[in-house]
Structure formats: structure tokens, C-alpha cells
Short mmCIF file of C-alpha atoms in Angstrom, two decimals:
data_model
loop_
_atom_site.label_atom_id
_atom_site.label_comp_id
_atom_site.label_asym_id
_atom_site.label_seq_id
_atom_site.Cartn_x
_atom_site.Cartn_y
_atom_site.Cartn_z
CA UNK A 1439 -133.49 -25.46 -101.31
CA UNK A 1440 -131.43 -25.76 -97.87
CA UNK A 1441 -132.20 -29.57 -95.07
CA UNK A 1442 -136.12 -29.93 -94.08
CA UNK A 1443 -136.81 -32.73 -92.04
CA UNK A 1444 -139.43 -35.05 -94.52
CA UNK A 1445 -141.94 -37.52 -92.89
CA UNK A 1446 -140.95 -41.54 -94.81
CA UNK A 1447 -143.56 -44.41 -92.73
CA UNK A 1448 -142.86 -42.76 -89.59
CA UNK A 1449 -139.43 -41.58 -88.80
CA UNK A 1450 -138.27 -37.85 -89.79
CA UNK A 1451 -135.42 -37.81 -93.33
CA UNK A 1452 -133.43 -35.29 -93.72
CA UNK A 1453 -133.22 -33.91 -97.21
CA UNK A 1454 -131.34 -31.59 -99.28
CA UNK A 1455 -131.65 -30.48 -103.17
CA UNK A 1456 -129.31 -29.25 -104.96
CA UNK A 1457 -131.37 -27.42 -108.80
CA UNK A 1458 -134.71 -26.66 -110.77
CA UNK A 1459 -136.95 -29.44 -109.95
CA UNK A 1460 -137.91 -29.65 -113.59
CA UNK A 1461 -134.98 -30.86 -114.68
CA UNK A 1462 -134.91 -34.95 -114.07
CA UNK A 1463 -133.93 -36.52 -110.36
CA UNK A 1464 -130.96 -37.64 -109.54
CA UNK A 1465 -131.15 -39.73 -106.28
CA UNK A 1466 -127.99 -40.06 -103.66
CA UNK A 1467 -128.34 -42.92 -102.28
CA UNK A 1468 -124.68 -42.81 -99.71
CA UNK A 1469 -123.12 -46.11 -98.21
CA UNK A 1470 -123.31 -46.73 -94.52
CA UNK A 1471 -122.42 -45.29 -91.89
CA UNK A 1472 -123.01 -42.61 -94.15
CA UNK A 1473 -124.50 -38.88 -93.51
CA UNK A 1474 -125.41 -36.74 -97.67
CA UNK A 1475 -122.28 -34.71 -96.01
CA UNK A 1476 -120.17 -37.26 -98.45
CA UNK A 1477 -121.89 -36.12 -101.46
CA UNK A 1478 -119.67 -32.80 -101.23
CA UNK A 1479 -122.18 -29.24 -101.77
CA UNK A 1480 -120.32 -28.30 -104.93
CA UNK A 1481 -119.39 -31.96 -107.05
CA UNK A 1482 -123.81 -31.54 -105.98
CA UNK A 1483 -123.28 -28.65 -107.80
CA UNK A 1484 -121.35 -29.26 -110.63
CA UNK A 1485 -123.96 -32.64 -111.16
CA UNK A 1486 -127.07 -30.09 -110.97
CA UNK A 1487 -124.85 -28.11 -113.07
CA UNK A 1488 -125.23 -30.52 -116.20
CA UNK A 1489 -129.16 -30.04 -116.16
CA UNK A 1490 -130.02 -32.95 -113.03
CA UNK A 1491 -132.57 -31.83 -110.08
CA UNK A 1492 -129.70 -33.87 -107.81
CA UNK A 1493 -131.76 -34.73 -104.67
CA UNK A 1494 -128.93 -36.14 -101.22
CA UNK A 1495 -130.03 -37.06 -98.46
CA UNK A 1496 -129.33 -38.77 -94.31
CA UNK A 1497 -130.04 -42.50 -94.16
CA UNK A 1498 -131.95 -43.45 -90.88
CA UNK A 1499 -129.66 -43.56 -88.20
CA UNK A 1500 -126.95 -40.63 -89.06
CA UNK A 1501 -127.21 -37.48 -89.80
CA UNK A 1502 -129.95 -35.20 -88.51
CA UNK A 1503 -132.40 -37.99 -90.25
CA UNK A 1504 -133.99 -40.07 -86.99
CA UNK A 1505 -132.37 -42.14 -85.35
CA UNK A 1506 -132.59 -45.39 -82.41
CA UNK A 1507 -130.99 -47.10 -80.04
CA UNK A 1508 -127.16 -48.02 -81.44
CA UNK A 1509 -126.79 -52.05 -81.45
CA UNK A 1510 -130.65 -52.14 -81.62
CA UNK A 1511 -131.61 -51.23 -84.90
CA UNK A 1512 -135.74 -51.82 -85.84
CA UNK A 1513 -135.47 -52.05 -89.70
CA UNK A 1514 -133.50 -53.71 -92.29
CA UNK A 1515 -132.27 -53.30 -95.55
CA UNK A 1516 -135.21 -53.20 -97.31
CA UNK A 1517 -136.36 -50.77 -95.39
CA UNK A 1518 -132.84 -48.21 -96.06
CA UNK A 1519 -134.49 -49.52 -99.26
CA UNK A 1520 -137.99 -48.09 -99.32
CA UNK A 1521 -136.43 -44.76 -97.33
CA UNK A 1522 -134.77 -44.06 -100.49
CA UNK A 1523 -138.30 -44.20 -102.32
CA UNK A 1524 -139.83 -42.18 -99.38
CA UNK A 1525 -138.45 -39.54 -99.83
CA UNK A 1526 -138.53 -39.18 -104.08
CA UNK A 1527 -142.42 -39.73 -102.93
CA UNK A 1528 -142.50 -36.31 -101.25
CA UNK A 1529 -140.74 -35.01 -103.23
CA UNK A 1530 -143.74 -35.60 -105.78
CA UNK A 1531 -140.85 -37.18 -107.98
CA UNK A 1532 -141.71 -40.26 -110.22
CA UNK A 1533 -138.92 -41.85 -111.34
CA UNK A 1534 -135.25 -40.31 -111.22
CA UNK A 1535 -131.47 -41.68 -112.14
CA UNK A 1536 -129.87 -43.70 -108.93
CA UNK A 1537 -126.42 -43.22 -108.69
CA UNK A 1538 -125.48 -46.21 -105.00
CA UNK A 1539 -122.79 -46.20 -103.68
CA UNK A 1540 -121.22 -49.77 -101.90
CA UNK A 1541 -124.55 -49.75 -99.35
CA UNK A 1542 -125.62 -47.35 -101.25
CA UNK A 1543 -126.09 -49.35 -104.25
CA UNK A 1544 -126.87 -52.22 -103.58
CA UNK A 1545 -130.18 -49.90 -101.79
CA UNK A 1546 -130.45 -48.87 -105.85
CA UNK A 1547 -130.49 -52.40 -106.93
CA UNK A 1548 -132.87 -53.48 -104.98
CA UNK A 1549 -134.83 -50.71 -105.81
CA UNK A 1550 -134.18 -51.51 -109.36
CA UNK A 1551 -135.14 -55.24 -108.82
CA UNK A 1552 -138.00 -54.36 -106.83
CA UNK A 1553 -139.69 -51.12 -107.85
CA UNK A 1554 -138.70 -50.75 -112.17
CA UNK A 1555 -141.06 -48.21 -112.49
CA UNK A 1556 -139.21 -45.66 -110.83
CA UNK A 1557 -136.11 -46.25 -112.23
CA UNK A 1558 -134.54 -43.79 -114.92
CA UNK A 1559 -130.91 -44.60 -114.92
CA UNK A 1560 -128.17 -46.64 -112.61
CA UNK A 1561 -124.98 -45.04 -111.51
CA UNK A 1562 -123.53 -48.07 -109.17
CA UNK A 1563 -119.88 -47.54 -107.11
CA UNK A 1564 -117.70 -49.01 -105.35
CA UNK A 1565 -119.78 -52.15 -104.94
CA UNK A 1566 -121.57 -55.49 -105.67
CA UNK A 1567 -123.98 -57.84 -106.46
CA UNK A 1568 -123.38 -59.14 -103.21
CA UNK A 1569 -120.68 -60.57 -101.30
CA UNK A 1570 -120.33 -64.64 -101.31
CA UNK A 1571 -117.84 -68.12 -101.59
CA UNK A 1572 -117.92 -66.66 -105.27
CA UNK A 1573 -117.05 -63.28 -104.08
CA UNK A 1574 -114.52 -62.19 -101.64
CA UNK A 1575 -114.47 -58.75 -99.52
CA UNK A 1576 -110.72 -58.24 -99.74
CA UNK A 1577 -108.31 -57.19 -96.53
CA UNK A 1578 -109.61 -53.97 -96.27
CA UNK A 1579 -112.46 -55.92 -94.97
CA UNK A 1580 -111.10 -56.13 -91.20
CA UNK A 1581 -110.10 -53.39 -90.77
CA UNK A 1582 -113.59 -52.21 -89.71
CA UNK A 1583 -114.94 -54.61 -85.90
CA UNK A 1584 -111.44 -53.07 -83.27
CA UNK A 1585 -111.04 -51.03 -80.49
CA UNK A 1586 -114.20 -49.59 -79.23
CA UNK A 1587 -114.98 -45.16 -79.47
CA UNK A 1588 -115.98 -43.15 -77.77
CA UNK A 1589 -117.77 -41.62 -80.44
CA UNK A 1590 -120.42 -39.44 -77.74
CA UNK A 1591 -116.14 -37.33 -78.17
CA UNK A 1592 -115.65 -34.94 -81.04
CA UNK A 1593 -112.57 -35.16 -81.28
CA UNK A 1594 -112.18 -38.90 -81.34
CA UNK A 1595 -115.40 -39.41 -83.82
CA UNK A 1596 -113.22 -37.58 -86.58
CA UNK A 1597 -110.26 -38.59 -85.82
CA UNK A 1598 -111.53 -41.80 -86.64
CA UNK A 1599 -113.03 -40.72 -89.23
CA UNK A 1600 -110.05 -39.53 -91.18
CA UNK A 1601 -108.47 -42.82 -89.74
CA UNK A 1602 -110.68 -44.81 -92.05
CA UNK A 1603 -111.35 -43.29 -94.97
CA UNK A 1604 -107.69 -43.01 -95.45
CA UNK A 1605 -106.82 -46.43 -95.23
CA UNK A 1606 -109.62 -47.23 -97.16
CA UNK A 1607 -108.26 -44.69 -99.57
CA UNK A 1608 -105.69 -43.92 -102.31
CA UNK A 1609 -103.25 -41.54 -103.09
CA UNK A 1610 -106.04 -39.18 -104.74
CA UNK A 1611 -107.96 -39.22 -101.43
CA UNK A 1612 -107.96 -35.15 -99.92
CA UNK A 1613 -105.95 -34.21 -97.16
CA UNK A 1614 -106.06 -34.35 -93.41
CA UNK A 1615 -107.24 -31.27 -93.07
CA UNK A 1616 -110.61 -31.53 -95.83
CA UNK A 1617 -111.50 -34.48 -94.38
CA UNK A 1618 -111.21 -33.43 -90.59
CA UNK A 1619 -112.94 -30.86 -91.76
CA UNK A 1620 -115.46 -32.47 -93.27
CA UNK A 1621 -115.60 -35.07 -90.06
CA UNK A 1622 -116.13 -32.92 -87.95
CA UNK A 1623 -119.74 -31.17 -89.72
CA UNK A 1624 -120.25 -35.27 -89.59
CA UNK A 1625 -120.07 -35.19 -86.28
CA UNK A 1626 -121.40 -31.76 -85.63
CA UNK A 1627 -125.40 -33.21 -88.06
CA UNK A 1628 -124.97 -36.50 -86.20
CA UNK A 1629 -127.93 -37.21 -83.14
CA UNK A 1630 -126.47 -40.62 -82.48
CA UNK A 1631 -122.87 -41.33 -83.23
CA UNK A 1632 -123.15 -44.53 -82.34
CA UNK A 1633 -126.06 -45.52 -83.35
CA UNK A 1634 -124.81 -43.85 -86.81
CA UNK A 1635 -121.78 -45.58 -86.68
CA UNK A 1636 -123.48 -49.33 -85.32
CA UNK A 1637 -126.38 -50.16 -87.16
CA UNK A 1638 -125.30 -50.43 -90.94
CA UNK A 1639 -123.39 -52.90 -89.84
CA UNK A 1640 -126.11 -54.97 -88.13
CA UNK A 1641 -129.63 -54.45 -88.91
CA UNK A 1642 -131.49 -57.30 -90.74
CA UNK A 1643 -131.22 -57.67 -93.85
CA UNK A 1644 -133.80 -58.73 -96.82
CA UNK A 1645 -133.44 -61.18 -99.84
CA UNK A 1646 -131.06 -60.93 -102.15
CA UNK A 1647 -132.26 -59.69 -105.20
CA UNK A 1648 -128.67 -61.07 -107.41
CA UNK A 1649 -130.20 -63.55 -109.48
CA UNK A 1650 -132.66 -60.69 -110.94
CA UNK A 1651 -130.13 -58.23 -112.17
CA UNK A 1652 -130.65 -60.96 -115.24
CA UNK A 1653 -133.38 -58.97 -115.57
CA UNK A 1654 -132.90 -55.51 -115.26
CA UNK A 1655 -133.58 -53.56 -118.28
CA UNK A 1656 -132.28 -50.29 -117.23
CA UNK A 1657 -129.10 -48.11 -118.30
CA UNK A 1658 -126.18 -49.02 -116.36
CA UNK A 1659 -123.05 -48.24 -115.58
CA UNK A 1660 -120.15 -49.54 -112.67
CA UNK A 1661 -118.00 -47.15 -111.82
CA UNK A 1662 -115.45 -48.94 -109.84
CA UNK A 1663 -112.31 -48.24 -108.01
CA UNK A 1664 -108.31 -49.48 -109.36
CA UNK A 1665 -107.15 -49.58 -105.24
CA UNK A 1666 -111.04 -50.55 -104.22
CA UNK A 1667 -109.51 -52.94 -102.03
CA UNK A 1668 -113.37 -53.33 -99.82
CA UNK A 1669 -114.34 -54.19 -102.63
CA UNK A 1670 -112.32 -56.30 -104.83
CA UNK A 1671 -111.95 -56.15 -109.05
CA UNK A 1672 -114.43 -58.53 -109.65
CA UNK A 1673 -117.18 -56.86 -107.26
CA UNK A 1674 -117.02 -54.74 -110.53
CA UNK A 1675 -116.81 -57.41 -113.28
CA UNK A 1676 -119.96 -59.26 -112.05
CA UNK A 1677 -122.34 -56.69 -111.24
CA UNK A 1678 -121.63 -55.07 -114.76
CA UNK A 1679 -121.54 -59.37 -116.33
CA UNK A 1680 -125.26 -59.52 -114.71
CA UNK A 1681 -127.33 -56.78 -115.64
CA UNK A 1682 -127.95 -56.61 -118.77
CA UNK A 1683 -125.43 -53.84 -120.58
CA UNK A 1684 -123.77 -52.61 -117.99
CA UNK A 1685 -120.76 -50.66 -118.46
CA UNK A 1686 -118.61 -50.94 -116.38
CA UNK A 1687 -115.78 -47.99 -116.09
CA UNK A 1688 -112.20 -48.14 -113.99
CA UNK A 1689 -111.66 -44.90 -111.37
CA UNK A 1690 -107.68 -45.35 -112.14
CA UNK A 1691 -106.49 -44.66 -107.79
CA UNK A 1692 -109.68 -44.81 -106.91
CA UNK A 1693 -109.74 -47.11 -103.32
CA UNK A 1694 -112.81 -48.16 -101.44
CA UNK A 1695 -114.57 -43.99 -101.61
CA UNK A 1696 -117.21 -42.14 -101.89
CA UNK A 1697 -115.20 -39.74 -105.22
CA UNK A 1698 -112.05 -37.49 -104.93
CA UNK A 1699 -112.21 -34.59 -106.06
CA UNK A 1700 -108.91 -35.29 -108.65
CA UNK A 1701 -112.19 -37.31 -110.24
CA UNK A 1702 -114.93 -35.37 -109.91
CA UNK A 1703 -114.47 -34.15 -113.87
CA UNK A 1704 -114.42 -37.50 -114.74
CA UNK A 1705 -117.32 -39.08 -112.06
CA UNK A 1706 -119.55 -36.13 -113.10
CA UNK A 1707 -119.13 -35.85 -116.90
CA UNK A 1708 -119.80 -40.28 -117.19
CA UNK A 1709 -122.49 -40.02 -114.05
CA UNK A 1710 -123.79 -36.94 -116.87
CA UNK A 1711 -123.74 -39.45 -119.35
CA UNK A 1712 -125.41 -42.63 -118.23
CA UNK A 1713 -128.68 -40.37 -117.12
CA UNK A 1714 -128.77 -38.54 -120.63
CA UNK A 1715 -129.30 -42.45 -122.22
CA UNK A 1716 -132.75 -42.00 -120.73
CA UNK A 1717 -134.21 -38.54 -120.72
CA UNK A 1718 -138.11 -39.04 -119.34
CA UNK A 1719 -139.31 -36.81 -117.86
CA UNK A 1720 -138.86 -37.64 -114.19
#
């Protein structure tokens, strides 16, 4: 399936799938300010080869999905979670395995708590049950909000994305040429780069679901990089402790980033194994 525009709750989201629609569905939910490009093509194809119908999409304000004025998003993270469900509805998928990274992990948790009948399993990557006094953010969180970027300038945007990705990554992060190609693809596909890089960080937040994580009854995998300096190790440990039966798997040498190719085999094997723990048709 090539990219397609899908109407969801009065907006349009750009969606792409890999694999056979008859296989159990696996929805990839990206992090803040991240289009679906960060779930790389080969990563998706390898997941699909494991017998999954893989779905990726551009969040609103990223990629080709509907964009709103930078700095004034008329939505909350509750709407972002509903978008994910809208994508499943548009594809006729009732239940899916959810894989969420960073902000996408928060959205996946909200869906699992509020719509448990839609979730077959959870894989939560580079995320947290919710930062607070007991779970402070790491030093990388201070790297945001620096000098303003001319997001309409392709070269400046690409350079900033590459530098930010490397700053949050580790020794396995892709090299500069690879990151530059990926950042160029992101820029070229994005309707409004300023909105994409701003709005998820300033949209309204819905009510916390952390106090309801203990009610979850869904196979859950927590994948976390040992070098994550945005959500330090305590976030992953708390998340796995607060969700009954959750498994915590460390990704050695990985930072706060989408899985680098060096750990794809480990990550894909873990996701496929996790999804296989509940095999009802989606």
C-alpha cells in the first residue's frame, strides 16, 4: 500500500501499511514532532515479514497530515490518541498490537487504559509512566528550546534534525549521511516544519492515566536504551513495575531514539514475540 490520506475526526492523516491485511495488525505510534518516516522502511518490512500487518502514520502536524498554525495547536494529547484509533477504524481494524515510542508510548498507554478492548499487546519504547517529582527528566531534556530555527530553510532544518538526533542518540545512531537523507525526506514530506517541530510540545495535556496502569491486563513489553538521557532508567523501571506482568528489556548502547539499525534484530524479535503472546485476530 502506498501512502494514502485518511479522514479522521475532521482532519486528514497520512497512512501507510506493510504486509497482509489478514495478519494481526501492529500500529506504530511515533514520538513528538516525528513523522512516520522515523519508522524506517526496512524496519517496517522486517516486522511485516514476521507475520504482522504493519501500520505507520503521520501524526497531525507532521508529514503530510493536517497541519495547524505553529504555536497554536487546537488539540490535546487525548486527540492524538484518538487519531491512532481513527487510523485503525479507517483500516477496519478492531484490535491491534500497539508499539509506541516516547510520546507515542504515552498515547499507547492512554489507549490501553481507556480503550482496552482495542489492544492486543503493548510495546513501550523510550518512554515513561509520566515524569514528575519522583521521575525527573534527564539532562537531554534541557537541550530543547535553544536558539530559534528557520524551519522554512531546508538546509537549516536538516542540520538541526541531524544534530538533535545525534545528541539524543548513542554509539549505534546512524551516521551523518544516513541521518541527513532521512531528515531531507522528513522536510520534503512535511507541510509545515515549524508546526511539526513546535505543536506537540505545547498542545494541551489530558488527564494522567498513570494511576490506572495497574488495571491493565494486556501483555506489555518495555524496551529502553541504557543511554537514554531524556527518560533515564528509573522511568523504564517504574513503567514495568506499574503495569502488571510487564517485561523490561534493555537496549544496550541505545539512547533516546528510534531503534538504530544495529539493534533492529533484537527489537523486531522482541516485538514479534510480544505480539505473539496474544494471537486473537485483529
